[in-house]
Short mmCIF file of C-alpha atoms in Angstrom, two decimals:
data_model
loop_
_atom_site.label_atom_id
_atom_site.label_comp_id
_atom_site.label_asym_id
_atom_site.label_seq_id
_atom_site.Cartn_x
_atom_site.Cartn_y
_atom_site.Cartn_z
CA UNK A 1 -61.56 -149.19 -80.41
CA UNK A 2 -61.41 -147.53 -83.81
CA UNK A 3 -64.36 -145.04 -83.72
CA UNK A 4 -63.53 -141.38 -83.96
CA UNK A 5 -63.88 -140.35 -80.25
CA UNK A 6 -61.83 -140.12 -77.17
CA UNK A 7 -62.56 -141.10 -73.52
CA UNK A 8 -61.98 -138.61 -70.45
CA UNK A 9 -59.83 -140.37 -68.02
CA UNK A 10 -59.21 -137.56 -65.71
CA UNK A 11 -61.33 -134.41 -66.49
CA UNK A 12 -59.20 -132.00 -64.31
CA UNK A 13 -60.59 -128.92 -62.30
CA UNK A 14 -62.37 -127.61 -65.43
CA UNK A 15 -61.85 -128.65 -68.84
CA UNK A 16 -64.26 -127.46 -71.47
CA UNK A 17 -64.80 -127.62 -75.40
CA UNK A 18 -64.05 -124.17 -76.95
CA UNK A 19 -63.85 -122.46 -80.59
CA UNK A 20 -64.19 -119.19 -81.79
CA UNK A 21 -67.43 -118.78 -79.80
CA UNK A 22 -71.01 -117.68 -80.96
CA UNK A 23 -70.63 -113.80 -81.47
CA UNK A 24 -73.92 -111.90 -83.07
CA UNK A 25 -76.41 -113.20 -80.58
CA UNK A 26 -75.79 -110.88 -77.83
CA UNK A 27 -79.09 -109.13 -78.24
CA UNK A 28 -80.82 -112.48 -77.34
CA UNK A 29 -78.89 -112.67 -74.07
CA UNK A 30 -76.26 -115.11 -75.56
CA UNK A 31 -72.76 -114.54 -74.35
CA UNK A 32 -69.97 -114.62 -77.05
CA UNK A 33 -67.99 -117.58 -75.19
CA UNK A 34 -65.02 -119.10 -77.11
CA UNK A 35 -61.46 -119.78 -76.00
CA UNK A 36 -60.33 -117.38 -73.71
CA UNK A 37 -56.79 -117.48 -75.09
CA UNK A 38 -57.86 -117.56 -78.91
CA UNK A 39 -54.20 -117.19 -80.20
CA UNK A 40 -52.95 -120.30 -78.57
CA UNK A 41 -56.43 -122.34 -79.37
CA UNK A 42 -55.68 -121.21 -83.18
CA UNK A 43 -52.11 -122.40 -82.94
CA UNK A 44 -52.73 -125.83 -81.51
CA UNK A 45 -55.41 -126.25 -84.56
CA UNK A 46 -52.74 -125.04 -87.02
CA UNK A 47 -50.33 -127.73 -85.47
CA UNK A 48 -52.76 -130.52 -86.29
CA UNK A 49 -54.13 -129.15 -89.55
CA UNK A 50 -57.38 -127.82 -88.17
CA UNK A 51 -59.07 -124.87 -89.82
CA UNK A 52 -59.43 -122.13 -87.06
CA UNK A 53 -63.04 -122.90 -86.44
CA UNK A 54 -62.36 -126.47 -85.06
CA UNK A 55 -63.23 -127.02 -81.35
CA UNK A 56 -60.37 -128.05 -78.99
CA UNK A 57 -60.27 -128.55 -75.11
CA UNK A 58 -59.41 -125.77 -72.88
CA UNK A 59 -58.01 -126.91 -69.45
CA UNK A 60 -57.71 -125.11 -66.14
CA UNK A 61 -54.32 -125.24 -64.12
CA UNK A 62 -54.27 -129.07 -63.73
CA UNK A 63 -54.76 -130.39 -67.16
CA UNK A 64 -56.42 -133.71 -68.13
CA UNK A 65 -55.94 -137.26 -69.06
CA UNK A 66 -57.62 -138.52 -72.41
CA UNK A 67 -57.71 -141.92 -74.21
CA UNK A 68 -58.24 -141.46 -77.97
CA UNK A 69 -60.19 -144.48 -79.54
CA UNK A 70 -58.40 -144.12 -82.84
CA UNK A 71 -55.05 -143.21 -84.19
CA UNK A 72 -54.98 -139.25 -84.18
CA UNK A 73 -52.70 -136.37 -84.32
CA UNK A 74 -52.81 -134.14 -81.41
CA UNK A 75 -51.17 -130.93 -80.02
CA UNK A 76 -51.05 -129.42 -76.59
CA UNK A 77 -50.02 -125.67 -76.27
CA UNK A 78 -51.19 -122.58 -74.46
CA UNK A 79 -50.04 -122.63 -70.62
CA UNK A 80 -46.79 -124.78 -70.73
CA UNK A 81 -47.19 -128.16 -69.19
CA UNK A 82 -45.58 -131.76 -69.47
CA UNK A 83 -47.23 -133.87 -71.98
CA UNK A 84 -47.11 -137.70 -71.92
CA UNK A 85 -48.00 -140.66 -74.02
CA UNK A 86 -48.45 -143.86 -71.97
CA UNK A 87 -46.36 -142.31 -69.56
CA UNK A 88 -43.42 -141.31 -71.94
CA UNK A 89 -42.71 -137.63 -72.42
CA UNK A 90 -43.46 -136.26 -75.93
CA UNK A 91 -43.25 -132.65 -77.28
CA UNK A 92 -45.34 -129.82 -75.78
CA UNK A 93 -46.54 -127.25 -78.61
CA UNK A 94 -45.68 -129.71 -81.39
CA UNK A 95 -47.89 -132.17 -83.54
CA UNK A 96 -47.82 -135.79 -82.05
CA UNK A 97 -49.41 -138.85 -83.46
CA UNK A 98 -50.66 -141.27 -81.04
CA UNK A 99 -51.97 -144.92 -81.49
CA UNK A 100 -55.56 -145.87 -80.68
CA UNK A 101 -56.04 -146.39 -77.10
CA UNK A 102 -52.88 -144.75 -75.76
CA UNK A 103 -53.04 -142.75 -72.79
CA UNK A 104 -52.47 -139.14 -73.48
CA UNK A 105 -51.97 -136.70 -70.43
CA UNK A 106 -51.44 -132.98 -70.40
CA UNK A 107 -50.07 -132.26 -66.92
CA UNK A 108 -50.60 -129.26 -64.62
CA UNK A 109 -49.47 -125.81 -65.99
CA UNK A 110 -45.98 -125.01 -65.08
CA UNK A 111 -46.60 -121.30 -65.77
CA UNK A 112 -50.17 -119.81 -67.01
CA UNK A 113 -53.57 -121.09 -66.25
CA UNK A 114 -55.10 -122.71 -69.55
CA UNK A 115 -53.48 -125.24 -71.83
CA UNK A 116 -55.26 -126.39 -75.29
CA UNK A 117 -55.41 -129.81 -76.58
CA UNK A 118 -56.33 -130.13 -80.43
CA UNK A 119 -57.19 -133.49 -82.12
CA UNK A 120 -56.88 -133.65 -85.95
CA UNK A 121 -60.41 -133.36 -87.09
CA UNK A 122 -61.57 -131.38 -84.14
CA UNK A 123 -64.19 -132.09 -81.26
CA UNK A 124 -67.28 -133.07 -83.18
CA UNK A 125 -70.08 -132.39 -80.32
CA UNK A 126 -73.19 -130.81 -81.86
CA UNK A 127 -72.89 -127.21 -82.35
CA UNK A 128 -75.41 -124.79 -80.42
CA UNK A 129 -76.25 -121.40 -82.26
CA UNK A 130 -73.25 -122.33 -84.54
CA UNK A 131 -70.60 -122.95 -82.02
CA UNK A 132 -69.39 -125.84 -80.12
CA UNK A 133 -68.05 -123.66 -77.02
CA UNK A 134 -69.10 -124.54 -73.37
CA UNK A 135 -70.47 -121.45 -72.23
CA UNK A 136 -70.40 -121.53 -68.29
CA UNK A 137 -72.82 -118.39 -67.73
CA UNK A 138 -75.59 -119.56 -69.99
CA UNK A 139 -75.09 -123.11 -70.02
CA UNK A 140 -75.02 -123.40 -73.95
CA UNK A 141 -72.87 -125.84 -75.46
CA UNK A 142 -71.54 -129.30 -73.98
CA UNK A 143 -71.11 -129.39 -70.37
CA UNK A 144 -67.63 -129.19 -68.84
CA UNK A 145 -65.80 -132.65 -69.33
CA UNK A 146 -66.28 -135.58 -66.36
CA UNK A 147 -64.57 -138.44 -65.77
CA UNK A 148 -65.50 -141.22 -68.12
CA UNK A 149 -67.33 -139.34 -70.71
CA UNK A 150 -66.63 -139.85 -74.55
CA UNK A 151 -66.67 -137.13 -76.98
CA UNK A 152 -66.65 -137.49 -80.75
CA UNK A 153 -64.00 -136.42 -83.21
CA UNK A 154 -64.22 -135.00 -86.57
CA UNK A 155 -62.63 -136.30 -89.84
CA UNK A 156 -59.08 -134.65 -90.18
CA UNK A 157 -59.10 -131.69 -92.82
CA UNK A 158 -55.88 -131.78 -93.96
CA UNK A 159 -52.00 -132.82 -93.00
CA UNK A 160 -50.56 -131.38 -89.93
CA UNK A 161 -49.13 -127.78 -90.59
CA UNK A 162 -45.16 -127.75 -90.93
CA UNK A 163 -43.92 -125.14 -88.49
CA UNK A 164 -40.27 -125.24 -88.80
CA UNK A 165 -38.28 -123.29 -86.30
CA UNK A 166 -40.84 -123.56 -83.61
CA UNK A 167 -44.11 -121.65 -82.76
CA UNK A 168 -44.44 -118.23 -81.26
CA UNK A 169 -46.09 -119.05 -78.01
CA UNK A 170 -46.62 -115.94 -76.05
CA UNK A 171 -45.34 -116.57 -72.33
CA UNK A 172 -47.74 -116.37 -69.50
CA UNK A 173 -47.34 -112.99 -68.05
CA UNK A 174 -45.14 -112.38 -64.56
CA UNK A 175 -46.86 -108.93 -64.62
CA UNK A 176 -50.28 -108.36 -66.25
CA UNK A 177 -50.56 -105.21 -68.36
CA UNK A 178 -53.81 -104.13 -69.50
CA UNK A 179 -54.19 -101.26 -71.67
CA UNK A 180 -57.54 -99.39 -70.94
CA UNK A 181 -59.58 -96.84 -72.51
CA UNK A 182 -61.91 -95.02 -69.77
CA UNK A 183 -65.70 -94.96 -70.51
CA UNK A 184 -68.38 -95.31 -70.82
CA UNK A 185 -69.14 -94.67 -67.18
CA UNK A 186 -66.28 -93.05 -65.91
CA UNK A 187 -68.29 -90.17 -64.89
CA UNK A 188 -69.84 -92.46 -62.10
CA UNK A 189 -66.45 -92.65 -60.48
CA UNK A 190 -64.48 -89.94 -58.40
CA UNK A 191 -61.03 -88.56 -60.02
CA UNK A 192 -59.46 -90.58 -57.13
CA UNK A 193 -60.77 -93.71 -58.25
CA UNK A 194 -59.41 -93.18 -61.95
CA UNK A 195 -56.00 -92.26 -60.43
CA UNK A 196 -56.19 -95.47 -58.18
CA UNK A 197 -57.25 -97.85 -61.09
CA UNK A 198 -54.06 -96.48 -63.26
CA UNK A 199 -51.67 -96.37 -60.25
CA UNK A 200 -52.42 -98.89 -57.45
CA UNK A 201 -51.11 -102.11 -57.41
CA UNK A 202 -54.07 -104.75 -58.21
CA UNK A 203 -53.49 -108.76 -58.12
CA UNK A 204 -55.53 -111.35 -59.94
CA UNK A 205 -57.86 -112.75 -57.58
CA UNK A 206 -58.35 -116.64 -57.41
CA UNK A 207 -62.15 -116.01 -57.71
CA UNK A 208 -61.42 -115.46 -61.50
CA UNK A 209 -63.27 -117.67 -64.11
CA UNK A 210 -64.34 -117.76 -67.61
CA UNK A 211 -66.82 -115.07 -66.95
CA UNK A 212 -64.41 -112.44 -65.62
CA UNK A 213 -60.96 -111.68 -64.31
CA UNK A 214 -61.46 -110.55 -60.65
CA UNK A 215 -58.87 -108.51 -59.09
CA UNK A 216 -57.94 -107.56 -55.53
CA UNK A 217 -56.67 -104.20 -54.38
CA UNK A 218 -57.87 -100.80 -53.22
CA UNK A 219 -61.57 -100.14 -53.82
CA UNK A 220 -62.64 -97.64 -56.36
CA UNK A 221 -64.69 -94.93 -54.92
CA UNK A 222 -68.21 -93.96 -56.65
CA UNK A 223 -69.14 -90.35 -57.59
CA UNK A 224 -72.59 -91.78 -58.22
CA UNK A 225 -74.35 -94.27 -55.99
CA UNK A 226 -76.74 -96.82 -57.16
CA UNK A 227 -76.99 -99.06 -60.52
CA UNK A 228 -77.54 -97.97 -63.95
CA UNK A 229 -80.69 -99.43 -65.77
CA UNK A 230 -79.42 -102.50 -67.51
CA UNK A 231 -77.01 -101.78 -70.37
CA UNK A 232 -75.07 -103.67 -73.03
CA UNK A 233 -71.65 -105.10 -72.07
CA UNK A 234 -68.75 -105.60 -74.12
CA UNK A 235 -65.68 -108.08 -74.09
CA UNK A 236 -63.15 -106.49 -71.70
CA UNK A 237 -65.32 -104.08 -69.76
CA UNK A 238 -63.89 -103.25 -66.40
CA UNK A 239 -67.00 -103.52 -64.38
CA UNK A 240 -66.89 -102.19 -60.66
CA UNK A 241 -69.34 -104.24 -58.46
CA UNK A 242 -70.27 -102.99 -54.84
CA UNK A 243 -67.14 -104.17 -53.23
CA UNK A 244 -65.35 -101.70 -55.38
CA UNK A 245 -62.75 -104.10 -56.94
CA UNK A 246 -62.54 -104.22 -60.88
CA UNK A 247 -63.68 -107.18 -62.82
CA UNK A 248 -62.61 -107.35 -66.34
CA UNK A 249 -65.32 -109.15 -68.42
CA UNK A 250 -63.85 -112.28 -70.40
CA UNK A 251 -65.73 -114.43 -72.91
CA UNK A 252 -68.64 -115.96 -70.89
CA UNK A 253 -69.64 -112.44 -69.64
CA UNK A 254 -73.45 -111.40 -69.23
CA UNK A 255 -74.50 -109.55 -72.28
CA UNK A 256 -76.29 -106.72 -70.11
CA UNK A 257 -75.52 -105.42 -66.88
CA UNK A 258 -76.38 -102.67 -64.38
CA UNK A 259 -72.84 -102.04 -62.50
CA UNK A 260 -71.16 -98.95 -64.09
CA UNK A 261 -68.31 -99.70 -66.61
CA UNK A 262 -65.27 -97.66 -65.75
CA UNK A 263 -63.14 -98.67 -68.61
CA UNK A 264 -62.76 -100.99 -71.44
CA UNK A 265 -59.69 -103.24 -71.78
CA UNK A 266 -57.91 -103.49 -75.27
CA UNK A 267 -59.06 -106.88 -76.58
CA UNK A 268 -55.46 -108.08 -77.67
CA UNK A 269 -54.64 -107.94 -73.93
CA UNK A 270 -57.26 -110.45 -72.79
CA UNK A 271 -55.35 -113.61 -73.73
CA UNK A 272 -52.63 -112.81 -71.41
CA UNK A 273 -55.61 -111.95 -68.72
CA UNK A 274 -56.81 -115.47 -69.33
CA UNK A 275 -53.16 -117.09 -68.60
CA UNK A 276 -52.46 -114.94 -65.37
CA UNK A 277 -52.42 -117.02 -62.45
CA UNK A 278 -53.92 -115.70 -59.21
CA UNK A 279 -51.66 -113.43 -57.24
CA UNK A 280 -49.96 -112.03 -60.56
CA UNK A 281 -49.78 -108.06 -60.25
CA UNK A 282 -51.95 -106.35 -62.61
CA UNK A 283 -51.49 -102.68 -63.91
CA UNK A 284 -54.09 -100.91 -65.92
CA UNK A 285 -52.53 -98.48 -68.20
CA UNK A 286 -54.62 -95.75 -69.80
CA UNK A 287 -54.18 -95.37 -73.60
CA UNK A 288 -56.19 -92.11 -74.03
CA UNK A 289 -56.65 -89.23 -71.67
CA UNK A 290 -58.72 -89.91 -68.60
CA UNK A 291 -62.40 -88.85 -68.67
CA UNK A 292 -62.91 -88.98 -72.33
CA UNK A 293 -66.34 -87.17 -73.07
CA UNK A 294 -69.05 -88.47 -74.99
CA UNK A 295 -68.44 -87.96 -78.81
CA UNK A 296 -70.25 -84.80 -79.99
CA UNK A 297 -73.21 -86.08 -81.59
CA UNK A 298 -74.42 -82.42 -82.37
CA UNK A 299 -77.76 -83.30 -80.59
CA UNK A 300 -79.02 -81.24 -77.69
CA UNK B 1 -78.97 -88.82 -78.03
CA UNK B 2 -75.58 -89.22 -76.43
CA UNK B 3 -72.83 -91.73 -77.88
CA UNK B 4 -70.54 -92.75 -75.37
CA UNK B 5 -67.23 -94.58 -76.37
CA UNK B 6 -66.75 -97.98 -75.33
CA UNK B 7 -63.24 -99.15 -75.94
CA UNK B 8 -61.84 -98.64 -79.52
CA UNK B 9 -64.64 -100.47 -81.42
CA UNK B 10 -67.80 -99.86 -79.72
CA UNK B 11 -70.44 -97.34 -78.86
CA UNK B 12 -72.90 -96.93 -76.26
CA UNK B 13 -76.02 -94.53 -77.42
CA UNK B 14 -77.89 -93.33 -74.72
CA UNK B 15 -81.34 -92.09 -75.00
CA UNK B 16 -83.74 -90.63 -72.70
CA UNK B 17 -86.07 -93.75 -72.30
CA UNK B 18 -86.93 -97.44 -73.50
CA UNK B 19 -89.18 -96.08 -76.21
CA UNK B 20 -86.34 -94.10 -77.91
CA UNK B 21 -84.14 -96.83 -77.39
CA UNK B 22 -86.51 -98.95 -79.21
CA UNK B 23 -87.06 -96.69 -82.16
CA UNK B 24 -83.17 -96.27 -82.67
CA UNK B 25 -83.05 -100.02 -82.42
CA UNK B 26 -85.82 -100.62 -84.93
CA UNK B 27 -84.03 -97.89 -87.17
CA UNK B 28 -80.91 -99.65 -86.91
CA UNK B 29 -82.55 -103.04 -87.95
CA UNK B 30 -84.25 -101.41 -90.99
CA UNK B 31 -81.10 -99.89 -92.23
CA UNK B 32 -79.39 -103.22 -91.83
CA UNK B 33 -81.74 -104.99 -93.63
CA UNK B 34 -81.50 -102.35 -96.47
CA UNK B 35 -77.73 -102.71 -96.57
CA UNK B 36 -77.24 -99.23 -95.27
CA UNK B 37 -75.11 -99.87 -92.17
CA UNK B 38 -71.58 -100.72 -91.90
CA UNK B 39 -70.52 -104.22 -90.44
CA UNK B 40 -71.53 -104.03 -86.63
CA UNK B 41 -71.01 -107.50 -84.88
CA UNK B 42 -73.62 -106.77 -81.96
CA UNK B 43 -76.39 -104.29 -81.95
CA UNK B 44 -77.84 -104.95 -78.23
CA UNK B 45 -80.71 -102.88 -77.00
CA UNK B 46 -81.29 -102.27 -73.24
CA UNK B 47 -83.29 -100.19 -71.06
CA UNK B 48 -82.80 -96.90 -72.57
CA UNK B 49 -79.28 -97.48 -74.48
CA UNK B 50 -78.35 -99.36 -77.49
CA UNK B 51 -74.90 -100.94 -77.81
CA UNK B 52 -73.22 -101.07 -80.94
CA UNK B 53 -70.17 -103.55 -80.57
CA UNK B 54 -67.55 -104.74 -83.18
CA UNK B 55 -67.73 -101.56 -85.37
CA UNK B 56 -64.82 -100.02 -87.25
CA UNK B 57 -64.57 -96.05 -86.67
CA UNK B 58 -67.21 -95.58 -84.04
CA UNK B 59 -66.30 -91.89 -83.89
CA UNK B 60 -67.05 -91.49 -87.53
CA UNK B 61 -70.54 -93.31 -86.97
CA UNK B 62 -71.47 -91.36 -83.87
CA UNK B 63 -71.38 -88.36 -86.11
CA UNK B 64 -73.27 -90.06 -88.74
CA UNK B 65 -75.97 -91.22 -86.40
CA UNK B 66 -76.45 -87.72 -85.05
CA UNK B 67 -77.80 -86.77 -88.60
CA UNK B 68 -80.43 -89.59 -88.75
CA UNK B 69 -84.09 -89.00 -88.63
CA UNK B 70 -85.47 -91.68 -86.34
CA UNK B 71 -89.18 -92.31 -86.60
CA UNK B 72 -90.92 -92.55 -83.36
CA UNK B 73 -91.93 -96.19 -82.31
CA UNK B 74 -95.31 -97.13 -82.94
CA UNK B 75 -97.47 -100.04 -82.86
CA UNK B 76 -96.28 -102.20 -85.52
CA UNK B 77 -98.47 -103.48 -88.82
CA UNK B 78 -96.77 -106.80 -87.38
CA UNK B 79 -99.15 -109.17 -85.31
CA UNK B 80 -98.31 -109.77 -81.97
CA UNK B 81 -97.29 -113.35 -80.87
CA UNK B 82 -99.90 -114.67 -78.54
CA UNK B 83 -98.61 -116.59 -75.44
CA UNK B 84 -101.21 -118.88 -74.07
CA UNK B 85 -100.75 -118.39 -70.08
CA UNK B 86 -102.34 -119.73 -66.82
CA UNK B 87 -102.33 -116.97 -64.47
CA UNK B 88 -101.56 -119.29 -61.40
CA UNK B 89 -98.28 -117.85 -59.96
CA UNK B 90 -97.58 -118.26 -56.41
CA UNK B 91 -97.29 -114.35 -56.19
CA UNK B 92 -100.48 -113.48 -57.98
CA UNK B 93 -102.19 -112.43 -54.69
CA UNK B 94 -99.01 -110.33 -53.61
CA UNK B 95 -99.18 -108.56 -57.00
CA UNK B 96 -103.27 -108.10 -56.55
CA UNK B 97 -102.30 -106.33 -53.32
CA UNK B 98 -99.68 -104.20 -54.45
CA UNK B 99 -101.99 -103.12 -57.43
CA UNK B 100 -104.78 -102.81 -54.97
CA UNK B 101 -107.26 -104.70 -57.10
CA UNK B 102 -108.53 -108.40 -57.01
CA UNK B 103 -106.64 -111.22 -58.40
CA UNK B 104 -109.10 -111.65 -61.54
CA UNK B 105 -108.35 -107.95 -62.06
CA UNK B 106 -104.58 -108.76 -62.53
CA UNK B 107 -105.46 -110.96 -65.10
CA UNK B 108 -107.63 -108.75 -66.95
CA UNK B 109 -105.35 -106.02 -66.83
CA UNK B 110 -102.20 -108.08 -67.76
CA UNK B 111 -103.81 -109.98 -70.35
CA UNK B 112 -105.12 -106.59 -72.21
CA UNK B 113 -101.87 -105.06 -72.49
CA UNK B 114 -99.80 -105.33 -75.56
CA UNK B 115 -96.35 -105.87 -74.87
CA UNK B 116 -92.98 -105.27 -76.76
CA UNK B 117 -89.85 -106.83 -76.10
CA UNK B 118 -87.68 -104.13 -74.93
CA UNK B 119 -84.46 -105.97 -74.86
CA UNK B 120 -83.11 -109.24 -73.79
CA UNK B 121 -80.65 -110.21 -71.09
CA UNK B 122 -79.95 -112.32 -67.76
CA UNK B 123 -80.25 -115.83 -69.72
CA UNK B 124 -80.60 -116.66 -73.55
CA UNK B 125 -84.14 -115.91 -74.76
CA UNK B 126 -85.03 -113.87 -71.41
CA UNK B 127 -86.95 -111.02 -72.68
CA UNK B 128 -87.67 -107.81 -70.89
CA UNK B 129 -91.25 -106.74 -72.01
CA UNK B 130 -92.65 -103.30 -71.56
CA UNK B 131 -96.35 -102.42 -72.07
CA UNK B 132 -98.04 -102.33 -68.84
CA UNK B 133 -98.60 -98.57 -67.37
CA UNK B 134 -96.19 -97.39 -64.91
CA UNK B 135 -98.52 -97.50 -61.99
CA UNK B 136 -98.24 -101.25 -62.09
CA UNK B 137 -94.51 -101.32 -61.58
CA UNK B 138 -93.61 -103.85 -58.75
CA UNK B 139 -90.52 -104.44 -56.68
CA UNK B 140 -88.90 -107.83 -56.73
CA UNK B 141 -89.39 -110.26 -54.05
CA UNK B 142 -87.55 -109.44 -50.85
CA UNK B 143 -86.01 -112.79 -51.01
CA UNK B 144 -85.01 -114.30 -54.46
CA UNK B 145 -86.31 -117.97 -55.27
CA UNK B 146 -83.38 -120.44 -55.57
CA UNK B 147 -85.38 -121.99 -58.60
CA UNK B 148 -87.83 -120.64 -60.65
CA UNK B 149 -89.59 -123.31 -62.95
CA UNK B 150 -89.23 -122.89 -66.76
CA UNK B 151 -92.08 -121.15 -68.32
CA UNK B 152 -92.92 -118.83 -65.15
CA UNK B 153 -94.71 -115.39 -66.13
CA UNK B 154 -93.25 -112.80 -63.87
CA UNK B 155 -93.15 -109.28 -63.29
CA UNK B 156 -90.30 -106.81 -61.71
CA UNK B 157 -90.12 -102.97 -61.97
CA UNK B 158 -91.86 -101.95 -65.25
CA UNK B 159 -91.00 -105.26 -66.90
CA UNK B 160 -92.92 -108.56 -67.71
CA UNK B 161 -90.65 -111.58 -68.35
CA UNK B 162 -90.89 -115.44 -69.05
CA UNK B 163 -88.23 -117.56 -67.44
CA UNK B 164 -87.04 -119.47 -70.70
CA UNK B 165 -85.42 -122.23 -68.33
CA UNK B 166 -85.48 -123.18 -64.52
CA UNK B 167 -83.09 -120.75 -62.90
CA UNK B 168 -82.77 -118.56 -59.55
CA UNK B 169 -85.08 -115.49 -59.81
CA UNK B 170 -86.46 -112.79 -57.92
CA UNK B 171 -89.29 -111.76 -59.95
CA UNK B 172 -92.97 -111.83 -58.77
CA UNK B 173 -94.45 -115.12 -60.42
CA UNK B 174 -98.16 -114.40 -61.71
CA UNK B 175 -98.43 -117.36 -64.29
CA UNK B 176 -97.12 -120.10 -66.18
CA UNK B 177 -96.93 -121.07 -70.09
CA UNK B 178 -96.00 -124.29 -71.89
CA UNK B 179 -94.68 -122.17 -74.76
CA UNK B 180 -90.99 -123.02 -75.43
CA UNK B 181 -89.13 -119.35 -75.07
CA UNK B 182 -85.77 -120.75 -76.04
CA UNK B 183 -84.68 -123.65 -78.01
CA UNK B 184 -81.31 -123.52 -79.64
CA UNK B 185 -82.22 -126.29 -82.21
CA UNK B 186 -84.86 -123.96 -83.39
CA UNK B 187 -84.15 -121.85 -86.50
CA UNK B 188 -85.05 -118.92 -84.34
CA UNK B 189 -83.77 -119.92 -80.93
CA UNK B 190 -85.48 -116.94 -79.13
CA UNK B 191 -89.24 -116.86 -79.51
CA UNK B 192 -88.95 -113.39 -78.04
CA UNK B 193 -86.21 -111.05 -79.61
CA UNK B 194 -85.97 -107.42 -79.24
CA UNK B 195 -88.93 -105.44 -80.88
CA UNK B 196 -91.07 -108.52 -80.78
CA UNK B 197 -94.68 -107.60 -80.03
CA UNK B 198 -96.45 -109.87 -77.47
CA UNK B 199 -100.02 -110.86 -75.97
CA UNK B 200 -100.76 -113.05 -73.18
CA UNK B 201 -103.80 -115.09 -73.50
CA UNK B 202 -105.20 -116.63 -70.56
CA UNK B 203 -106.06 -120.36 -70.66
CA UNK B 204 -109.75 -120.61 -69.27
CA UNK B 205 -109.17 -123.58 -67.50
CA UNK B 206 -106.05 -122.29 -65.61
CA UNK B 207 -107.68 -119.08 -63.97
CA UNK B 208 -108.11 -119.77 -60.45
CA UNK B 209 -111.64 -120.29 -58.86
#
């Protein structure tokens, strides 16, 4: 009972290992992956004294229950939830030292979607392409947690951070405001569709996942039918599949695709997108003039 | 060449065809290797575009790009990777019918072509290879298979590909290889990365009849 590892007692709806992801491999068809709310993942790492690259757990809506096999400092943050050790409440969003064999429960999210659990030393599963992140699109990295599985922990790097005066956790959004820049394929849509995107009421769909934030709302009408030959896709791309409802690409998005991208969401707004529960109102706010043309490359 | 803005930190460079996209991609890699490129997180070639993602000042870079002299893509001095294949796929007869040739001729034509990895996508290490003449383009299967075995050699549209792992798929399966296309533990995880030249070499015993 003293090895550096923890057992999964209840995995929850979907709990995955996440770090900063594996950017730089998109040309091989490898998604970036990584924590959907990187700010929260970074904060729980700081609370237990880990470097930013350390791997943490990302839960989905209903938390998880874990039993460390060694004494270890943990911190739970991101979506607010109850945190208990052997049934007794402990602080959320703060480092907590727990004894070997105790039962750590991150409860269901009170607000938001994804809580983050950091252990001092980080989760030490084998990296793939430089990252320990679970990539749900391509299957790289460790599989999602299952009840009864045991995951290794690394050696603590340093003392837990002293963050006196509290940590600035962003609140999960009551309304999700996504700043967008139109393009690269805004010309595949009608003017009416561009107006609809920025004026109509959309809501977060329950079909959202780590690949994309799906929305429900009015269809966006296309000016051109069909699909594009495959082209590279970026994080935050607002892709419009045949059902006409915009999908915002999140960390596990495919690296190429053929549905036209109407606009791109500012990366700084994607952590809030990852914490927006189904049903949350969504507003797309343009930050540049609609229909930005291509840059003048001076070539006919 | 047309450079389209993609958010604030990316450019989608649109070209007239896959060869031009391949030529720009090769030039980007040459300049990166020579230390002549600004930091770009991802350079992602595709059917007729190259995406430059994670780039400061995309507008400035787009103007610079317009001044480049980009050499046309030609057969590299670099040797082609040889991938041994058994032409034993379940759709070989259908492809022969679409090409209006006997099955043996499908094997001859396919194994005589030199392919280039135009881009990767769909799943890690899945390369879209060009090299067959346009007249040999074939449609996808009307009903995709729920599971295509790893190592399946397949055709769709103008492309040839090899499934790196078992997955659903709608391409026409013409053969099988034991070569490992994708291994994250290997130093080069993907055997086929964009720009790589490839030949498929029939394994004698595997040819039907």
